[in-house]
JSON list of C-alpha atoms and ligand atoms in Angstrom, two decimals:
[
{"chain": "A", "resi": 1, "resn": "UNK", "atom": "CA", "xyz": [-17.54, 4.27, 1.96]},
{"chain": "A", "resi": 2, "resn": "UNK", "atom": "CA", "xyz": [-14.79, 1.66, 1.60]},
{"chain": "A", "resi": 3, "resn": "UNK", "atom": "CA", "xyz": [-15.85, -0.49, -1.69]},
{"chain": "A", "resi": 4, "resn": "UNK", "atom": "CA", "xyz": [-12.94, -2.52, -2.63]},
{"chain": "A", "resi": 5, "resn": "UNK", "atom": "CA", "xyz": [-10.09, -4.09, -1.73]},
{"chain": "A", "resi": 6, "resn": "UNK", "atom": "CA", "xyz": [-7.57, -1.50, -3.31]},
{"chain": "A", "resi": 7, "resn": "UNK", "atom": "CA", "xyz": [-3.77, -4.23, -3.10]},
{"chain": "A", "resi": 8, "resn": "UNK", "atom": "CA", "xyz": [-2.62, -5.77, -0.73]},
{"chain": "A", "resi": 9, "resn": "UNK", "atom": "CA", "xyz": [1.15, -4.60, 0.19]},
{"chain": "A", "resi": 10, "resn": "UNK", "atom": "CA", "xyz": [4.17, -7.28, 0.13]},
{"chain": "A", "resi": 11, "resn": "UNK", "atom": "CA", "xyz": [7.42, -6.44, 1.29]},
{"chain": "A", "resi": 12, "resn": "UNK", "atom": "CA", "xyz": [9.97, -7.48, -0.23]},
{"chain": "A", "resi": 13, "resn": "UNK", "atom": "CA", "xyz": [14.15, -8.34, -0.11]},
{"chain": "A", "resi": 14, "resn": "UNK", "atom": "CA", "xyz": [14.49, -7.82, -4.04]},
{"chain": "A", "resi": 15, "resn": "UNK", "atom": "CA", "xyz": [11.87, -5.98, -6.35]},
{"chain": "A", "resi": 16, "resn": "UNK", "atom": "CA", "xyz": [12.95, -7.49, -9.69]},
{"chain": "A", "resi": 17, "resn": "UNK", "atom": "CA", "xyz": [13.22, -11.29, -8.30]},
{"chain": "A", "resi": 18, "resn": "UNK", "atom": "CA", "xyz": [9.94, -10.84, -6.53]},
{"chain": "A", "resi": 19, "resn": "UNK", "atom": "CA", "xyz": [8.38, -8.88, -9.46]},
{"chain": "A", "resi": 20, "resn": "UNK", "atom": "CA", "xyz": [10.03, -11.82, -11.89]},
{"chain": "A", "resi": 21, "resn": "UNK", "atom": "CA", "xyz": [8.72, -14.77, -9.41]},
{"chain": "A", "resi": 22, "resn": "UNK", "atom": "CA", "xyz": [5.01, -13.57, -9.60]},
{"chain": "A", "resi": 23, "resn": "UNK", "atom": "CA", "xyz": [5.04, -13.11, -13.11]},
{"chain": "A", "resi": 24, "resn": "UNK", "atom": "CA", "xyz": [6.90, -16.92, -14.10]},
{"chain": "A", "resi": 25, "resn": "UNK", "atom": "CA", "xyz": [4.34, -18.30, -11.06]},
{"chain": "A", "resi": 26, "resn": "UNK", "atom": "CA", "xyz": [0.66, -16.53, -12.05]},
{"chain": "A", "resi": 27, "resn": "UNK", "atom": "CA", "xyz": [1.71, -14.47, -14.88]},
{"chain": "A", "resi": 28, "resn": "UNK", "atom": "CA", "xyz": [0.86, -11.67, -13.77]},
{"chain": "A", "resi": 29, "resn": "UNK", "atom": "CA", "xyz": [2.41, -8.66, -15.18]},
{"chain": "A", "resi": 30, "resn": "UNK", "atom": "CA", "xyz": [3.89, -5.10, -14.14]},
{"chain": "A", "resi": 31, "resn": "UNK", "atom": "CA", "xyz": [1.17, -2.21, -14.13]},
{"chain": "A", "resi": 32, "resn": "UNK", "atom": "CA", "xyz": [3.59, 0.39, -13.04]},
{"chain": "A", "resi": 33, "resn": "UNK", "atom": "CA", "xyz": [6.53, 1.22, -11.32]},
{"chain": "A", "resi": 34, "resn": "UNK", "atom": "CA", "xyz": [7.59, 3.95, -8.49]},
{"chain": "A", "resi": 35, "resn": "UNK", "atom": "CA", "xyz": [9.83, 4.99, -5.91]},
{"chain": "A", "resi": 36, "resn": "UNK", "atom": "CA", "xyz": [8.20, 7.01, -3.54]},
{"chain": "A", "resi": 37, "resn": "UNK", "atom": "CA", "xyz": [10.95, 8.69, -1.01]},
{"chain": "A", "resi": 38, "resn": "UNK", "atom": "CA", "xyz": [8.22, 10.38, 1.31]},
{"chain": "A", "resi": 39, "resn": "UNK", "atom": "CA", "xyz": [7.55, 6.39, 2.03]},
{"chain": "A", "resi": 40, "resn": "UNK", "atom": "CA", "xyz": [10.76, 4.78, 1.51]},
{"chain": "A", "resi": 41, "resn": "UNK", "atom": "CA", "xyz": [9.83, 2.36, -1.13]},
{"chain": "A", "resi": 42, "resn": "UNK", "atom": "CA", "xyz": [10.35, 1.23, -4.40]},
{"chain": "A", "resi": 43, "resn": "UNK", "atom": "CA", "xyz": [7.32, -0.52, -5.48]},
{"chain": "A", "resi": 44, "resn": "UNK", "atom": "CA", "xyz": [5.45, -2.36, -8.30]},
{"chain": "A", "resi": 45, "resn": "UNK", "atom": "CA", "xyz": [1.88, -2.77, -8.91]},
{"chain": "A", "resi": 46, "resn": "UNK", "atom": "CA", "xyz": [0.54, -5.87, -10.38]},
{"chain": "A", "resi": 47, "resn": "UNK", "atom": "CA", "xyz": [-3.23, -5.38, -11.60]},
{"chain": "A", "resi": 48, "resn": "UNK", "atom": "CA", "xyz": [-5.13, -8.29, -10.88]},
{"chain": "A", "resi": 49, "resn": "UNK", "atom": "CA", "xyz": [-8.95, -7.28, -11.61]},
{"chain": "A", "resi": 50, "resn": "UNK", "atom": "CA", "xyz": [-11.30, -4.40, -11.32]},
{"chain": "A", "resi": 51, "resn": "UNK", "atom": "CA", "xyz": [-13.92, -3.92, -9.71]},
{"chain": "A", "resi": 52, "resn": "UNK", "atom": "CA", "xyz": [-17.50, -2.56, -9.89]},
{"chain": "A", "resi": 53, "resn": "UNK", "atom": "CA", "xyz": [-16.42, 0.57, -8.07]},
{"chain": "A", "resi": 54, "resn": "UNK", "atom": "CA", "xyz": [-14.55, 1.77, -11.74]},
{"chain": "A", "resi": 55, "resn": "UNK", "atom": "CA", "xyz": [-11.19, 1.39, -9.87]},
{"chain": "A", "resi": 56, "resn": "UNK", "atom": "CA", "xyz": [-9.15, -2.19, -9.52]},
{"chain": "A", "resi": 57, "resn": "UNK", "atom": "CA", "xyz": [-7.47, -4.76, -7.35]},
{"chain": "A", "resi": 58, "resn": "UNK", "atom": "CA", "xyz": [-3.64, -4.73, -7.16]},
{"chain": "A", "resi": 59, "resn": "UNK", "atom": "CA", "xyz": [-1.02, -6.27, -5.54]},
{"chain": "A", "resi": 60, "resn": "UNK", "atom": "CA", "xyz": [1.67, -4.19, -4.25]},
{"chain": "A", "resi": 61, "resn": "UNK", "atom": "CA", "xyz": [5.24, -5.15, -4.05]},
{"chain": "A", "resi": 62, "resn": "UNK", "atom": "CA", "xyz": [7.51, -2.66, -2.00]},
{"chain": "A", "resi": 63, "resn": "UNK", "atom": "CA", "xyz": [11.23, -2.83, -1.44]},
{"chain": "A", "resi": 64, "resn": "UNK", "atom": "CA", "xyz": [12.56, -0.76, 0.78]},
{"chain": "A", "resi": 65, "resn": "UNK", "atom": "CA", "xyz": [15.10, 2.52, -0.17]},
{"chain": "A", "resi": 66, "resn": "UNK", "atom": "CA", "xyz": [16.40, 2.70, 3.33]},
{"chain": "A", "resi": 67, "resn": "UNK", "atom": "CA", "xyz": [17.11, 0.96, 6.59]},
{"chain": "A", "resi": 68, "resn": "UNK", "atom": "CA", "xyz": [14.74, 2.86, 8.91]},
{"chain": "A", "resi": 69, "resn": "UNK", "atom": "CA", "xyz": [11.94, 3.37, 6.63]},
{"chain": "A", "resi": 70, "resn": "UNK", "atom": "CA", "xyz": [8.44, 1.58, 7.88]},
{"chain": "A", "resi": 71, "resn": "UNK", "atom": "CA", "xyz": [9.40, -1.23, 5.45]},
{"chain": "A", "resi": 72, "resn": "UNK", "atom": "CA", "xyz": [13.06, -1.88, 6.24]},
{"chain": "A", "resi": 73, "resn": "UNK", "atom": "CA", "xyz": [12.28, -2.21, 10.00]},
{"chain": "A", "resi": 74, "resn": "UNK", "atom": "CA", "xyz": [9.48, -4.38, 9.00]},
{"chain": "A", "resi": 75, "resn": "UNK", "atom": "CA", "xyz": [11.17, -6.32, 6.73]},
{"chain": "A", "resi": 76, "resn": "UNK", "atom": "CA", "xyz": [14.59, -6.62, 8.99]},
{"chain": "A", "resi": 77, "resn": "UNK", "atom": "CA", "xyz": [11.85, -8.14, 12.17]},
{"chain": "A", "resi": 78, "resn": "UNK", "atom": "CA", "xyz": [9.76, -10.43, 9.86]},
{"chain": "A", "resi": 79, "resn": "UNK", "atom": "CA", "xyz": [11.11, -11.40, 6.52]},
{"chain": "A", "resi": 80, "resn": "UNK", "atom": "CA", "xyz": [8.94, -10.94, 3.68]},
{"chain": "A", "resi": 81, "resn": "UNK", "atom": "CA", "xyz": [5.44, -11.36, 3.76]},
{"chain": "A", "resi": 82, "resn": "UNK", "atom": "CA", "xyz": [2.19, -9.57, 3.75]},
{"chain": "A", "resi": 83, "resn": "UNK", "atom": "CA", "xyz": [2.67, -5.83, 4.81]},
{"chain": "A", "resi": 84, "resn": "UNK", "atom": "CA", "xyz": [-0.53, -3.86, 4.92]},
{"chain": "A", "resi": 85, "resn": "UNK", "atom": "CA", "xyz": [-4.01, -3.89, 3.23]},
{"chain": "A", "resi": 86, "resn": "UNK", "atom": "CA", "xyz": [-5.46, -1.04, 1.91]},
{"chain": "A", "resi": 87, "resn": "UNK", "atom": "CA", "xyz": [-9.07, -0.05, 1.12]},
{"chain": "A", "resi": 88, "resn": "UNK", "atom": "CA", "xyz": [-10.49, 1.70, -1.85]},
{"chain": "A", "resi": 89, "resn": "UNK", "atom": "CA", "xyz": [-13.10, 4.75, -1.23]},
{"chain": "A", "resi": 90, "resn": "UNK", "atom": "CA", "xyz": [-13.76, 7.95, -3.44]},
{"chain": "A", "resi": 91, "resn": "UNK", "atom": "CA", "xyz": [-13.53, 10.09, -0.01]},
{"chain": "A", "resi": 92, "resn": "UNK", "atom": "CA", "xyz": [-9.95, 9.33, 1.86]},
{"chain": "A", "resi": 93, "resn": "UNK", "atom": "CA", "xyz": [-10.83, 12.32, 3.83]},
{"chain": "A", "resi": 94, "resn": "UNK", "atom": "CA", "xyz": [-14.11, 11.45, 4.96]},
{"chain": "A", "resi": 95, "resn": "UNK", "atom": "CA", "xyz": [-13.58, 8.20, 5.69]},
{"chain": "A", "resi": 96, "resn": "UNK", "atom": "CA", "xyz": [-10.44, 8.31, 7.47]},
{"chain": "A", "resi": 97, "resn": "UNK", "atom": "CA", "xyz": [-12.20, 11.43, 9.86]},
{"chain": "A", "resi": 98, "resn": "UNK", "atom": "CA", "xyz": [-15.07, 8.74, 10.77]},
{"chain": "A", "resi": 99, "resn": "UNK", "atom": "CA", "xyz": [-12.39, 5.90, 11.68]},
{"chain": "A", "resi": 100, "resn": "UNK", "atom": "CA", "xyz": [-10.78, 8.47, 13.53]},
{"chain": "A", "resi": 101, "resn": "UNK", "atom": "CA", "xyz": [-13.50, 9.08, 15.41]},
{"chain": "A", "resi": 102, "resn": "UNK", "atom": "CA", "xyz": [-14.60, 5.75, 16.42]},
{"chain": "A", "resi": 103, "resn": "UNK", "atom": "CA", "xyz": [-10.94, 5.71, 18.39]},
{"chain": "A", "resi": 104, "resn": "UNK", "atom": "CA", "xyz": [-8.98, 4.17, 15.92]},
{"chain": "A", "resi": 105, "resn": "UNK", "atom": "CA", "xyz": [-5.87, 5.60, 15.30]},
{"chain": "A", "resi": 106, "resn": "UNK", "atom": "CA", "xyz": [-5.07, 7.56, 11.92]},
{"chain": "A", "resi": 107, "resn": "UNK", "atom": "CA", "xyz": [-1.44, 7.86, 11.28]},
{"chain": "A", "resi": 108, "resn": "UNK", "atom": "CA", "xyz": [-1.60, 11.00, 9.22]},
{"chain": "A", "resi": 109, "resn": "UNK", "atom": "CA", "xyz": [-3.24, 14.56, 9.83]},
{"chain": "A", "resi": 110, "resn": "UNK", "atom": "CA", "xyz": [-3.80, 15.09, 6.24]},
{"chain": "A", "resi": 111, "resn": "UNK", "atom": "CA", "xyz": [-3.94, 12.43, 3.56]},
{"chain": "A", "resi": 112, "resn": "UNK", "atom": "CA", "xyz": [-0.20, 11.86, 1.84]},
{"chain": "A", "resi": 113, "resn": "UNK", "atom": "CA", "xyz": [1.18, 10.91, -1.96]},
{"chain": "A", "resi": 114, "resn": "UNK", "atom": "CA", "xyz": [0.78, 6.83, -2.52]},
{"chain": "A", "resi": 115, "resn": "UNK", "atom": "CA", "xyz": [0.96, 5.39, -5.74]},
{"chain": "A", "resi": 116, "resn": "UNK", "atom": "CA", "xyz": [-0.10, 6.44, -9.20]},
{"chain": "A", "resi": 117, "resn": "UNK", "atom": "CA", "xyz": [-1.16, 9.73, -8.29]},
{"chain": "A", "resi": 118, "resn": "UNK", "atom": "CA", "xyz": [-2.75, 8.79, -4.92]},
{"chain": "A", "resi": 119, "resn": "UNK", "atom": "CA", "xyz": [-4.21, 10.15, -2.12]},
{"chain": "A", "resi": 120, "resn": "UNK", "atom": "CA", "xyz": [-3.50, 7.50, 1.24]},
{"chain": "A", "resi": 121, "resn": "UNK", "atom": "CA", "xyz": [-3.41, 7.32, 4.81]},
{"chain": "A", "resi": 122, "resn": "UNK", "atom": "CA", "xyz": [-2.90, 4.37, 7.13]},
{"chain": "A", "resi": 123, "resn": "UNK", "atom": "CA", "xyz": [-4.63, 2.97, 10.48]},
{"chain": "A", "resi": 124, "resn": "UNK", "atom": "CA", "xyz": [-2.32, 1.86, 13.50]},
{"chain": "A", "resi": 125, "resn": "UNK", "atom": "CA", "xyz": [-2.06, -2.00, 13.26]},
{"chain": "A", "resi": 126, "resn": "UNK", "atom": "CA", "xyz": [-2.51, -2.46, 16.97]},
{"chain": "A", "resi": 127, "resn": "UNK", "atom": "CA", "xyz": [-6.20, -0.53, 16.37]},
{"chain": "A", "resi": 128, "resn": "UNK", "atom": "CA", "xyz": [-7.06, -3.13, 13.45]},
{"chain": "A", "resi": 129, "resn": "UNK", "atom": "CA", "xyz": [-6.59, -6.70, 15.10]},
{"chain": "A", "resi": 130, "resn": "UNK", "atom": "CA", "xyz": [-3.03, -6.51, 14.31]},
{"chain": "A", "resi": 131, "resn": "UNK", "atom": "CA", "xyz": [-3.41, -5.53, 10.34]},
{"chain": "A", "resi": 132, "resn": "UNK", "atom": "CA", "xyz": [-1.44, -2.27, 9.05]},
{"chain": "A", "resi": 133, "resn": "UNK", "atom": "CA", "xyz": [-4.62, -0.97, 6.96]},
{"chain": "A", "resi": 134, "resn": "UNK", "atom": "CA", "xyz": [-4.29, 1.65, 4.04]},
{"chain": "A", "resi": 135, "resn": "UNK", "atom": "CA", "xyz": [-7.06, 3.63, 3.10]},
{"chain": "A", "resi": 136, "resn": "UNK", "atom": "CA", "xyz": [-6.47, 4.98, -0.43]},
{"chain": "A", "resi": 137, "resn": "UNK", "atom": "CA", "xyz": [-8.43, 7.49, -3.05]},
{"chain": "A", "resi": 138, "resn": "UNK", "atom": "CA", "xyz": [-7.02, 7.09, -6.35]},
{"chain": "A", "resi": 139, "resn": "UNK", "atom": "CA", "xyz": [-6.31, 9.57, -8.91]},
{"chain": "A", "resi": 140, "resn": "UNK", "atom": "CA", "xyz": [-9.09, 10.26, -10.97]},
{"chain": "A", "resi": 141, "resn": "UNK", "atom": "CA", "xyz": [-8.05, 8.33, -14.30]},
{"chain": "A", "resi": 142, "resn": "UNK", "atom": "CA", "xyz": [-7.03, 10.78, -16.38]},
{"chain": "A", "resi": 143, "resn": "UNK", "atom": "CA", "xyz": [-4.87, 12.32, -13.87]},
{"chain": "A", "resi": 144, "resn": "UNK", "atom": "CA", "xyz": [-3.23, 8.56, -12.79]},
{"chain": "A", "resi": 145, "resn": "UNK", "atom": "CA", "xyz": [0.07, 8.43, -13.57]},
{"chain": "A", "resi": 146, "resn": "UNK", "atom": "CA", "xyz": [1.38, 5.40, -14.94]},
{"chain": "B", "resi": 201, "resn": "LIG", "atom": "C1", "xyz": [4.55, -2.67, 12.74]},
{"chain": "B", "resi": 201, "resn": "LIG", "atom": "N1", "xyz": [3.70, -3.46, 13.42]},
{"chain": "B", "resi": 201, "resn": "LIG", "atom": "C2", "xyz": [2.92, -4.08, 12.56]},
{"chain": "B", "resi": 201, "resn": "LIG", "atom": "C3", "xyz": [3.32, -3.64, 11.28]},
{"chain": "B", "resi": 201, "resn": "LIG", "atom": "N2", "xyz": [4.33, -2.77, 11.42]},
{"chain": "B", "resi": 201, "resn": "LIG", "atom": "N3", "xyz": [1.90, -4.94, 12.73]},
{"chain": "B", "resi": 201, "resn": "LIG", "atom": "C4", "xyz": [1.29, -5.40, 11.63]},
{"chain": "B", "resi": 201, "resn": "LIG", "atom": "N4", "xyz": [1.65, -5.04, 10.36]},
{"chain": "B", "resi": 201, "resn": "LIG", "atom": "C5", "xyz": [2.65, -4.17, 10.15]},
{"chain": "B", "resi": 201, "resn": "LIG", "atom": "N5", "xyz": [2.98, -3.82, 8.92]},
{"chain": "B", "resi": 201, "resn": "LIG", "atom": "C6", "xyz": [3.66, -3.65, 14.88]},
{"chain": "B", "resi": 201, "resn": "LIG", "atom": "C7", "xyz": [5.00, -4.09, 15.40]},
{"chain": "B", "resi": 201, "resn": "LIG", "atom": "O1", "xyz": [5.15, -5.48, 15.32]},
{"chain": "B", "resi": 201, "resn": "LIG", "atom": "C8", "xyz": [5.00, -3.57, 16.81]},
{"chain": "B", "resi": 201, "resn": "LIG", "atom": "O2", "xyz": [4.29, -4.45, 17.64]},
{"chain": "B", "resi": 201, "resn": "LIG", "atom": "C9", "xyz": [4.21, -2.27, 16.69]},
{"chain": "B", "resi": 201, "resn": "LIG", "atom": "O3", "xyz": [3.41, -2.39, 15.49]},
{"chain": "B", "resi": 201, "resn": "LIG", "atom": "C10", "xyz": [5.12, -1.06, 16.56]},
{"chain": "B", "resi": 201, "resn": "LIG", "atom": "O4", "xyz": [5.98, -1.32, 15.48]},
{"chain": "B", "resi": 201, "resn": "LIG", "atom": "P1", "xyz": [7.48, -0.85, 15.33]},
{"chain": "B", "resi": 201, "resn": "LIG", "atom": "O5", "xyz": [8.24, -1.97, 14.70]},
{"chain": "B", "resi": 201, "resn": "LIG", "atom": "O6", "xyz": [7.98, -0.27, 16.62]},
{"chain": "B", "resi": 201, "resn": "LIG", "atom": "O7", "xyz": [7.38, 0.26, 14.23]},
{"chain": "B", "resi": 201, "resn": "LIG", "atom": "P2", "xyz": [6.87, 1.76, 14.33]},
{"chain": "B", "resi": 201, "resn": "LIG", "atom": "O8", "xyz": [5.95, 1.96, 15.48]},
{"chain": "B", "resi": 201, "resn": "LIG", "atom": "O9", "xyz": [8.04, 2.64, 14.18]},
{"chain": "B", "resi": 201, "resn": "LIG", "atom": "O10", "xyz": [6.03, 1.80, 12.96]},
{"chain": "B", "resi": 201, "resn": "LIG", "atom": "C11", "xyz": [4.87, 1.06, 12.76]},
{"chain": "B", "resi": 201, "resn": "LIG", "atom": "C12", "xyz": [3.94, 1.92, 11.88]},
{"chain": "B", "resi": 201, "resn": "LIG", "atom": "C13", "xyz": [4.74, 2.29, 10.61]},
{"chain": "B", "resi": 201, "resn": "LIG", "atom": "C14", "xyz": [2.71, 1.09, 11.56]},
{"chain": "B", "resi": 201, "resn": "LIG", "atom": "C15", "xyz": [3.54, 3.17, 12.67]},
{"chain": "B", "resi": 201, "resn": "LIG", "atom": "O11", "xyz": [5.12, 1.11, 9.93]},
{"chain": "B", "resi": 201, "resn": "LIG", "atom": "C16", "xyz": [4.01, 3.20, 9.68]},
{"chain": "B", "resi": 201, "resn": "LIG", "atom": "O12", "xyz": [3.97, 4.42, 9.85]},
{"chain": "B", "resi": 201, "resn": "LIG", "atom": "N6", "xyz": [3.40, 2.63, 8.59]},
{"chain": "B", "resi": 201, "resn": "LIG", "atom": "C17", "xyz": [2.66, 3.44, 7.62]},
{"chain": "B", "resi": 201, "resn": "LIG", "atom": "C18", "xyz": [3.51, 3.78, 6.42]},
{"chain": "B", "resi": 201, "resn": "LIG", "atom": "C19", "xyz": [3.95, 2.56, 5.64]},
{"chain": "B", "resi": 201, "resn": "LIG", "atom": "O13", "xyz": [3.79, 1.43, 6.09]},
{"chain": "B", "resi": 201, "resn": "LIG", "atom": "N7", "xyz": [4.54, 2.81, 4.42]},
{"chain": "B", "resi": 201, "resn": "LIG", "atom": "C20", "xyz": [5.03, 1.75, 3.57]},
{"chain": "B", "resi": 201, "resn": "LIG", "atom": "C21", "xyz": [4.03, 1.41, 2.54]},
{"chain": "B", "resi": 201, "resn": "LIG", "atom": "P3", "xyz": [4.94, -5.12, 18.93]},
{"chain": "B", "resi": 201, "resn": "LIG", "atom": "O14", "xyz": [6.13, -5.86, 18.45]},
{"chain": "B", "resi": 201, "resn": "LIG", "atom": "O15", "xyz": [5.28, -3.94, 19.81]},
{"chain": "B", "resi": 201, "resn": "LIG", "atom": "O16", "xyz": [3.85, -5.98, 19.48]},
{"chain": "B", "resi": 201, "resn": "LIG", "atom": "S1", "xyz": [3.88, 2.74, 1.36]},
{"chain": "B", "resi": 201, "resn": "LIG", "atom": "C22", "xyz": [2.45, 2.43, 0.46]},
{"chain": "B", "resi": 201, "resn": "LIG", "atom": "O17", "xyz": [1.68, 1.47, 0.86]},
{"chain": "B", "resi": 201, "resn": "LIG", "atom": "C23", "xyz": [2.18, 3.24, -0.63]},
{"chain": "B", "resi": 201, "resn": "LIG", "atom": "C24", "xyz": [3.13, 4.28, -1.09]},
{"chain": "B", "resi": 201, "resn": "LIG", "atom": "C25", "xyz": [0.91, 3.08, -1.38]},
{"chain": "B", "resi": 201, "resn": "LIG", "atom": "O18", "xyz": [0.11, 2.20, -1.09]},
{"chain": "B", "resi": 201, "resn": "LIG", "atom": "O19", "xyz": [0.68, 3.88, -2.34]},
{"chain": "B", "resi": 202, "resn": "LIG", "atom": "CO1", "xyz": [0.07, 0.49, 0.06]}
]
C-alpha cells in the first residue's frame, strides 16, 4: 500500500545554488547528501515533514553526473523543474508486481539502490498521465544511512 508522498524529485543545473536557494527562500535545510552512479545523480534531500506512516516527506534535488544519464537528457530537453514523484510503501516489491499487472509499465525487474539506503523502482511516465513516478521502500531506520 502506497501511504505517503515519499519527495518529490527536482532536477537541477547546480546542486549547491539550488540546495543554497531553497534554504535562503523556505529555510529548509540539508538532510543528506549522495551521489548515486547506478542513477547518475548527485542529490540532496531536504526533509520537510513526516508522516503518520513513521517515514517522512522530502524533497529531492538531483544534479546530474553525466550527459546521458535519465537526468541530463531530461534536464538538457526541459530545464529544471519537477522530475519524478515517488511514493512511500513498506512493500516495493509487492506493490510494484500489482502495478505491473494492471499494464503499467515497471522500469526495473528487481527493485534498485535509491537514496539513504533505499529500495526504488520507477513507472513509465507515458503509463502515469505523463508523471515519471518512483515507488520507494526505505531503509529500515537503523539501517538508513545518512
Ligand atoms: C522522459 N519523459 C518524461 C520524463 N522523462 N515524462 C515525464 N517526466 C519525466 N521525468 C518522456 C519524454 O518526454 C518522452 O516523451 C518519453 O518520456 C521518452 O523519453 P526520452 O527522453 O526518450 O528518455 P528515455 O526513454 O531514454 O528515458 C525516460 C525514462 C528514464 C523515464 C525511461 O528517464 C528513466 O529510466 N527514468 C528512471 C530513472 C531516473 O529517472 N533516475 C533519476 C532519479 P515524448 O517526447 O516522446 O513525448 S534517481 C532517484 O530518484 C533516486 C536515486 C532516489 O529517489 O533515491
Ligand atoms: Co527519486
Amino acid at each position: 500500500m502506497l501511504t505517503r508522498i515519499d519527495h518529490i524529485g527536482i532536477a537541477c543545473f547546480d546542486l549547491d545554488r539550488t540546495v543554497e536557494f531553497y534554504r535562503a527562500t523556505y529555510g529548509f535545510e540539508v538532510f543528506h547528501t549522495e551521489v548515486n552512479e547506478e542513477q547518475g545523480v548527485r542529490e540532496a534531500m531536504l526533509k520537510i515533514n513526516e508522516t503518520s506512516d513513521g517515514g517522512a516527506s522530502y524533497l529531492q534535488l538531483l544534479e546530474p553526473t553525466r550527459e546521458d544519464s535519465a537526468v541530463g537528457k531530461w534536464l538538457a530537453k526541459n530545464g529544471e523543474g519537477v522530475h519524478h514523484i515517488a511514493f512511500g510503501t513498506a512493500d516495493v516489491d509487492g506493490d510494484s508486481e500489482g502495478i505491473r499487472d494492471k499494464g503499467v509499465r515497471v522500469l526495473y525487474d528487481e527493485p534498485r539502490r535509491g537514496s539513504m539506503g533505499s529500495r526504488i523502482t520507477f513507472l513509465h511516465p507515458k503509463d502515469c498521465h505523463g508523471v515519471l513516478t518512483e515507488l520507494v521502500t526505505s531503509a529500515p531506520p537503523a539501517d538508513q544511512e545518512h
